[in-house]
Short mmCIF file of C-alpha atoms in Angstrom, two decimals:
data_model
loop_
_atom_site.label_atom_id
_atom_site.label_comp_id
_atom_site.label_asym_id
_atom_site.label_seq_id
_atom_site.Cartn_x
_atom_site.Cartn_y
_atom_site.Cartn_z
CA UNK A 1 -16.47 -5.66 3.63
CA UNK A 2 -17.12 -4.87 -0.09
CA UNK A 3 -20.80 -2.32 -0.49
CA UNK A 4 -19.77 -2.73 -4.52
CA UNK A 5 -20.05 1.00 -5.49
CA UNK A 6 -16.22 0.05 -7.28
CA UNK A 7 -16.59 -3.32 -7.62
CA UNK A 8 -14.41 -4.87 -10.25
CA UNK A 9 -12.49 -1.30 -10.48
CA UNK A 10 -8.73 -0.76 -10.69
CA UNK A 11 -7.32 2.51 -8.97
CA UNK A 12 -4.10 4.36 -8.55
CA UNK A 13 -4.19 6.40 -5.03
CA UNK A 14 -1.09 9.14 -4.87
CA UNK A 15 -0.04 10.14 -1.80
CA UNK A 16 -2.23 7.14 0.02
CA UNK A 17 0.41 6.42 3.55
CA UNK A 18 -1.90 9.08 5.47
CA UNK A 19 -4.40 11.61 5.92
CA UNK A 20 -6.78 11.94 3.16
CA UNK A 21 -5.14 9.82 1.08
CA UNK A 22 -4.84 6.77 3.50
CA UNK A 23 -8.73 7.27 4.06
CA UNK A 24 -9.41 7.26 0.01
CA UNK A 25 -7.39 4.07 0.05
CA UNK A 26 -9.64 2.54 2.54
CA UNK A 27 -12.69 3.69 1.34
CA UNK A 28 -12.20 2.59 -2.19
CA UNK A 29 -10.99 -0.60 -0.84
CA UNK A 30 -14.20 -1.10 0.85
CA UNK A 31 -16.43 -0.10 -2.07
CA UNK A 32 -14.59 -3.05 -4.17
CA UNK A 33 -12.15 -1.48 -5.94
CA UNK A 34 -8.27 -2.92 -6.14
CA UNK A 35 -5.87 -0.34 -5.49
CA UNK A 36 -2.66 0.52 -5.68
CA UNK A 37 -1.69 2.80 -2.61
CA UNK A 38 1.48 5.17 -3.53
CA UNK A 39 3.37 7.24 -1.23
CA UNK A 40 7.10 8.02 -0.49
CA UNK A 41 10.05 5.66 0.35
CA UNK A 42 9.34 6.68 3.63
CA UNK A 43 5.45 6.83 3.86
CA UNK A 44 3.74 4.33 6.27
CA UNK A 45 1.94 2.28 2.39
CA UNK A 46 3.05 -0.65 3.46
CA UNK A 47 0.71 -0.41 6.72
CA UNK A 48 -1.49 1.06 4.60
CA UNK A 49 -2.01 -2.40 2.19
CA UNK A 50 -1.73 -4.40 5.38
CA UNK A 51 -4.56 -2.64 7.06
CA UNK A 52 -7.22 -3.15 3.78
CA UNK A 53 -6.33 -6.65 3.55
CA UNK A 54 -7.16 -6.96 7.18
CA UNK A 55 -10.75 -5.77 6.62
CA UNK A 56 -10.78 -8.32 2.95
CA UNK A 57 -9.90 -5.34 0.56
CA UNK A 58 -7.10 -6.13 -2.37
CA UNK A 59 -4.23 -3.85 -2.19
CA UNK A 60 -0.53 -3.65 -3.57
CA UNK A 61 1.83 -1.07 -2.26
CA UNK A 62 4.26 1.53 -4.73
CA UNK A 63 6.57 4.00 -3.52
CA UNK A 64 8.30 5.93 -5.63
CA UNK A 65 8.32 10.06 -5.88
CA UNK A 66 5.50 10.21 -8.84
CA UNK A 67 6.91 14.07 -9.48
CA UNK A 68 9.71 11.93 -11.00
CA UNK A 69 9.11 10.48 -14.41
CA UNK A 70 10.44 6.97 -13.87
CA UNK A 71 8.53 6.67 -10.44
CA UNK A 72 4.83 7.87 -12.15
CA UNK A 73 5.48 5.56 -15.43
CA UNK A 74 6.02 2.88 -13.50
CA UNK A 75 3.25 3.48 -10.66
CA UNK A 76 0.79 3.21 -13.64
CA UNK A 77 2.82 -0.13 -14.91
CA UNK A 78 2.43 -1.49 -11.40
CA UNK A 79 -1.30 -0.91 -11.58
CA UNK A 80 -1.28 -2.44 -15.11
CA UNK A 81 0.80 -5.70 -14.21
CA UNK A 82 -0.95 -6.10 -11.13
CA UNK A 83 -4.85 -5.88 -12.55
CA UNK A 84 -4.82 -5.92 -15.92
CA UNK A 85 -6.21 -2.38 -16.40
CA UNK A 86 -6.91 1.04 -15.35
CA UNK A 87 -10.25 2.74 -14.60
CA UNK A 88 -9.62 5.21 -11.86
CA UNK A 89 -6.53 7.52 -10.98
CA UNK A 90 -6.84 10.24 -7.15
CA UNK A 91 -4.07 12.63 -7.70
CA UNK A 92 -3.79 13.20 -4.12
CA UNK A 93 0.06 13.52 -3.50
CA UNK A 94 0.86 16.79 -2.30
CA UNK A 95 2.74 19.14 0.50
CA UNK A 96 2.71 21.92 2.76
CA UNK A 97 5.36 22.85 3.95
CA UNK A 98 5.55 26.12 5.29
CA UNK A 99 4.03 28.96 6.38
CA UNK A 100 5.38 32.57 5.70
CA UNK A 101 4.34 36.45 4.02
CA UNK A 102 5.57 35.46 0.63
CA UNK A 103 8.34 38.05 0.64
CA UNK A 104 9.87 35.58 3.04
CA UNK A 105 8.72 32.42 2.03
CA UNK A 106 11.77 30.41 1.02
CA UNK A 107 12.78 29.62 -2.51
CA UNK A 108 13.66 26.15 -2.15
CA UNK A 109 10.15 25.31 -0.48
CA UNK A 110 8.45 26.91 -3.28
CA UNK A 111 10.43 24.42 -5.98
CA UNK A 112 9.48 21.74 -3.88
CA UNK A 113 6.15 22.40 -3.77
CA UNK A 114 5.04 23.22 -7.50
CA UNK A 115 7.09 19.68 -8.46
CA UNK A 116 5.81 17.82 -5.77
CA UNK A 117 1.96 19.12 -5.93
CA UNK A 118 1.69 19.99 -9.28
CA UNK A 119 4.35 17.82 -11.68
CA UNK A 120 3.23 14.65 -9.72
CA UNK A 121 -0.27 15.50 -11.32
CA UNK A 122 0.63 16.05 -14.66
CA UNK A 123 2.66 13.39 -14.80
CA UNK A 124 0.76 10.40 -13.28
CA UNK A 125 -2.13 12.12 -15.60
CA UNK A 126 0.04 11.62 -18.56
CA UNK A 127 0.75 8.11 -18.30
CA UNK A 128 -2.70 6.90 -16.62
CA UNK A 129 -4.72 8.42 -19.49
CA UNK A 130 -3.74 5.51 -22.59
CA UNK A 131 -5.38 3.71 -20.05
CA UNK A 132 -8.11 5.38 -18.99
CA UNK A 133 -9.39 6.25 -22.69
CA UNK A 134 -9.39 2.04 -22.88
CA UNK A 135 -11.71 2.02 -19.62
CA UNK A 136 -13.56 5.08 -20.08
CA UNK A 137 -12.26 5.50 -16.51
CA UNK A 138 -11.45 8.90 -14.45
CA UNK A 139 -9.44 11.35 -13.16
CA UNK A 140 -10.04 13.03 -9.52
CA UNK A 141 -7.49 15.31 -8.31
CA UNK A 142 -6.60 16.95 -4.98
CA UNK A 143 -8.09 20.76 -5.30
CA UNK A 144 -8.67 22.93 -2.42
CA UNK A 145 -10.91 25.93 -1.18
CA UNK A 146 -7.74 27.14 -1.48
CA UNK A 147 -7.60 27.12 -4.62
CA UNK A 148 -10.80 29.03 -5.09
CA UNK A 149 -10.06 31.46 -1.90
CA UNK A 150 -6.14 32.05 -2.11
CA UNK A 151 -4.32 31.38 0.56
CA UNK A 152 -2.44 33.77 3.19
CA UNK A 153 0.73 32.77 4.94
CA UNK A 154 1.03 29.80 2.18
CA UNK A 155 0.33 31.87 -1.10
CA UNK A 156 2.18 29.43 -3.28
CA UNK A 157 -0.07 26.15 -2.33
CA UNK A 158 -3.43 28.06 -2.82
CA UNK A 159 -1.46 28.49 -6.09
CA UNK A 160 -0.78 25.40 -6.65
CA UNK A 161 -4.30 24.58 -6.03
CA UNK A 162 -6.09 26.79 -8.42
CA UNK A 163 -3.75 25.23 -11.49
CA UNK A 164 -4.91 22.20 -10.29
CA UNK A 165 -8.45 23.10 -10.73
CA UNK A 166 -7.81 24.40 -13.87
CA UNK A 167 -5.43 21.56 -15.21
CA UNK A 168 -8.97 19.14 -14.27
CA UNK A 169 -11.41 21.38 -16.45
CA UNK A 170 -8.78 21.22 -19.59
CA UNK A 171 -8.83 17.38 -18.86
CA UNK A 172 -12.16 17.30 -18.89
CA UNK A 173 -12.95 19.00 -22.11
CA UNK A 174 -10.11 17.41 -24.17
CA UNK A 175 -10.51 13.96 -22.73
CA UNK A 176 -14.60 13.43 -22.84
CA UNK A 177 -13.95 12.30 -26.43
CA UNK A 178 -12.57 9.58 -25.05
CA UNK A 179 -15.23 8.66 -21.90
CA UNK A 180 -12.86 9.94 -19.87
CA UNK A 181 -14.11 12.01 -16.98
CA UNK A 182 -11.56 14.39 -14.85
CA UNK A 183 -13.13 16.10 -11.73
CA UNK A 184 -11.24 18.09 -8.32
CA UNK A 185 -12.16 17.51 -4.75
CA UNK A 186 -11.88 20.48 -3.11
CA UNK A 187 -11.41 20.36 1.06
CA UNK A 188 -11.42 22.77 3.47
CA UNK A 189 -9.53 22.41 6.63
CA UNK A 190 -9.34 18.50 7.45
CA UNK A 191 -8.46 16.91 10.29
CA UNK A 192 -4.71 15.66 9.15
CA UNK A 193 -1.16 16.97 10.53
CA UNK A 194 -1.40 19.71 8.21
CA UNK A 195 -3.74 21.89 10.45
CA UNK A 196 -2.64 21.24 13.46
CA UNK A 197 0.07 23.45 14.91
CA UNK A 198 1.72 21.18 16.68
CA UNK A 199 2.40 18.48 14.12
CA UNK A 200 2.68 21.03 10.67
CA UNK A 201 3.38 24.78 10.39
CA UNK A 202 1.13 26.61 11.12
CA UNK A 203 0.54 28.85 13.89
CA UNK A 204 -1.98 29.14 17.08
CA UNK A 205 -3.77 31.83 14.89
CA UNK A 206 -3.39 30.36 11.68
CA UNK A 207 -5.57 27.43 12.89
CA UNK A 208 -7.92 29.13 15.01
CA UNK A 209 -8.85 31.09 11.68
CA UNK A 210 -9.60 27.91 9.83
CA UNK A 211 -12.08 27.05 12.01
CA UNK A 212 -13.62 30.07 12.46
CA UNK A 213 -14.60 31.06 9.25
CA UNK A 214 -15.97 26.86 8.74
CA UNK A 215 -19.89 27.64 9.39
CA UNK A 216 -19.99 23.98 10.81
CA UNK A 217 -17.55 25.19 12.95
CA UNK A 218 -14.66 22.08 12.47
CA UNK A 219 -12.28 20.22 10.83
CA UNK A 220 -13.64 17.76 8.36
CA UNK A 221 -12.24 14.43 8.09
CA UNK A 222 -10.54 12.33 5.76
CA UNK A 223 -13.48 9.80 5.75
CA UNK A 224 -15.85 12.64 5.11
CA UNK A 225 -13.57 13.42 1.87
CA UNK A 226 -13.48 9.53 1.25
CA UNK A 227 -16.57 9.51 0.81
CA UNK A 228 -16.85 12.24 -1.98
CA UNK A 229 -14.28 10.29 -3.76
CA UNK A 230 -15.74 7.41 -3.65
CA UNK A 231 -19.11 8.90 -5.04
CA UNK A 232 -17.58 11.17 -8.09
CA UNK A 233 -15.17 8.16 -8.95
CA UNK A 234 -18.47 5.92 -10.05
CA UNK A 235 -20.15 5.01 -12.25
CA UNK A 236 -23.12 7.22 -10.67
CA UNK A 237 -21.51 9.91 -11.20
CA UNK A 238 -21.40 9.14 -14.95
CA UNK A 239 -22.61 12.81 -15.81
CA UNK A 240 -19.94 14.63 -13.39
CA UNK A 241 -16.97 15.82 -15.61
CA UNK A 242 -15.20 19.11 -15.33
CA UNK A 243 -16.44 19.97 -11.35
CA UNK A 244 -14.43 21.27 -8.80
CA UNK A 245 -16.80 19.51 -5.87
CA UNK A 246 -16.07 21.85 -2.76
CA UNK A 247 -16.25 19.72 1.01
CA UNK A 248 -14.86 22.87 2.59
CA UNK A 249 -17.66 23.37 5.39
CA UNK A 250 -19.30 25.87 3.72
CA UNK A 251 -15.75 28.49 3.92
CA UNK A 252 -16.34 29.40 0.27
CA UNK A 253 -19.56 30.57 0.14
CA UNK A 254 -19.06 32.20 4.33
CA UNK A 255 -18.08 35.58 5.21
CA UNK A 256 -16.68 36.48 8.54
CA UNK A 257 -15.84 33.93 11.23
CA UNK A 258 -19.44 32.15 10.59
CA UNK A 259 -18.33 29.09 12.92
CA UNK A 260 -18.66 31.62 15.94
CA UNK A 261 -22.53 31.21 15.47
CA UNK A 262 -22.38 27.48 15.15
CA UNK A 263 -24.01 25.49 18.46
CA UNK A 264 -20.75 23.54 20.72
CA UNK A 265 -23.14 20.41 20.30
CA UNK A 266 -22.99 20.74 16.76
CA UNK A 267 -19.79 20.58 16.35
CA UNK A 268 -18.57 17.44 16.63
CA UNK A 269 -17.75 15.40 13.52
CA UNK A 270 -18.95 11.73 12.54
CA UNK A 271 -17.46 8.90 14.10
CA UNK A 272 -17.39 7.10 10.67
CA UNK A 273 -16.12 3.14 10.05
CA UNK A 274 -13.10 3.49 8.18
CA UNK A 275 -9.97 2.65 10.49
CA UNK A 276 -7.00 4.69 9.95
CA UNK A 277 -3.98 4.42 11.56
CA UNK A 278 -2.12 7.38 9.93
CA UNK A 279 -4.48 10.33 9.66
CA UNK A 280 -1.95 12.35 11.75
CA UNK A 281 1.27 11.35 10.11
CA UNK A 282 1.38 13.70 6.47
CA UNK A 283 4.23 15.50 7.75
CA UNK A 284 6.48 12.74 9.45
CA UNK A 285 9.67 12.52 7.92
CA UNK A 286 9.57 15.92 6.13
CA UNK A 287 10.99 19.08 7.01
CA UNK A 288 8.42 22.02 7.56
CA UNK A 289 9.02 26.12 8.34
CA UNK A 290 7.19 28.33 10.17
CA UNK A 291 7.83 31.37 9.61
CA UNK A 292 5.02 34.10 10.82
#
């Protein structure tokens, strides 16, 4: 079970009952780590704990809305109580909700989405780092090549994804007194409920333009972002502080609809070994708007 990359580590995974989270969970799980997998009331984290302890991992279970001051205090507490320490905190909670010209992109989605993509950060930063500076531990938060690119149709969470980036590089210059390390992970479009149309909002075109402009021509998955993770989270990345790490498929550096060139046979994505049971279920219980 246990390859020992996090061995002996403590982490904090927001947003862990699916998707990218859920695989981070897993992954960390396997390298060693103990983790404590957060999601909402409603999020599938129980399943989530069960599953690692299935495969010998060590895993409690939190839910709580972190974008609420109580619920992020205590998800830190819970780590604390549980372990004994801190060393590593994945800001991954996050939404998206809707997808509109921002002239008609609703007002209530837009509070929602700052609090619950961008407060959730802050906060859980806030009260992780007294422990972190005792661990010399890290940060790794939930950007985007969104939040390099912009976004159309969702303006507000490539927004939300470029203060994220930015919120990571202040972190990382005022906390390396410390040790401390802070660092983004940057996706592209991943396989999760988010970009499919039929399980989030976007649209037929919406999705078909994600793919096309992906040179490798396909979603990624949330093992392949796992994996990054897992990598800038240790201690062999010691040196890595202050990068936004971009597993986008090469869509930041393309131009055009580059997948079109891409081979059918080449673009299938890894099988993998983590087993996740949720990687399609980001968006259950939550209310989501199309609106182009």
């Amino acid at each position: 079970m246990v390859n020992g990359r996090l061995e002996g580590k403590v982490a904090i995974v927001t947003g862990a009952g699916a998707g990218i989270g859920e695989a981070v969970a897993h992954k960390f799980a396997k390298e060693g780590a103990s983790v404590v997998v957060n999601g909402l009331p409603d999020d599938p984290i129980e399943d989530v704990v069960k599953s690692i302890k299935h495969y010998g991992g060590k895993a409690i279970a939190y839910a709580g809305d972190v974008s609420q001051e109580f619920h992020a205090q205590n998800c830190v507490q819970t780590a604390i109580n549980a372990y004994g320490k801190l060393d590593i905190l994945i800001n991954n909670a996050g939404v998206f909700l809707a997808t509109a010209e921002t002239q008609d992109y609703p007002v209530d989605v837009f509070d929602d989405t700052l609090r619950l993509n961008l407060r959730s950060a802050f906060l859980m930063a806030k009260y992780a780092l007294p422990h972190l500076q005792k661990t010399r531990g890290n940060i790794v938060s939930a950007g985007s090549e969104a939040g390099y690119n912009g976004l159309a149709y969702n303006t507000t969470y490539g927004g939300t994804k470029g203060w994220m980036h930015s919120f990571m590089l202040g972190v990382a210059v005022e906390q390396a007194k410390y040790g401390v390390r802070a660092n983004c992970v940057c996706p592209g479009a991943i396989d999760t409920a988010w970009t499919h149309k039929e399980e989030g909002p976007m649209n037929a075109k919406m999705e078909k333009t994600l793919i096309d402009a992906t040179p490798l021509a396909r979603r990624g998955t949330p093992e392949e972002i796992a994996n990054v993770y897992a990598f800038i989270a240790s201690d062999e990345a010691s040196y890595v502080t202050g990068a936004l790490w971009l597993a986008d498929g090469g869509v930041t550096t393309a131009k055009g609809a580059a997948g079109a060139d891409t081979p059918i046979w080449m673009r299938f994505a890894p099988k993998g070994e983590l087993r996740l049971d949720h990687s399609q279920e980001g968006l259950e219980n939550k209310e989501t708007q199309t609106l182009i």
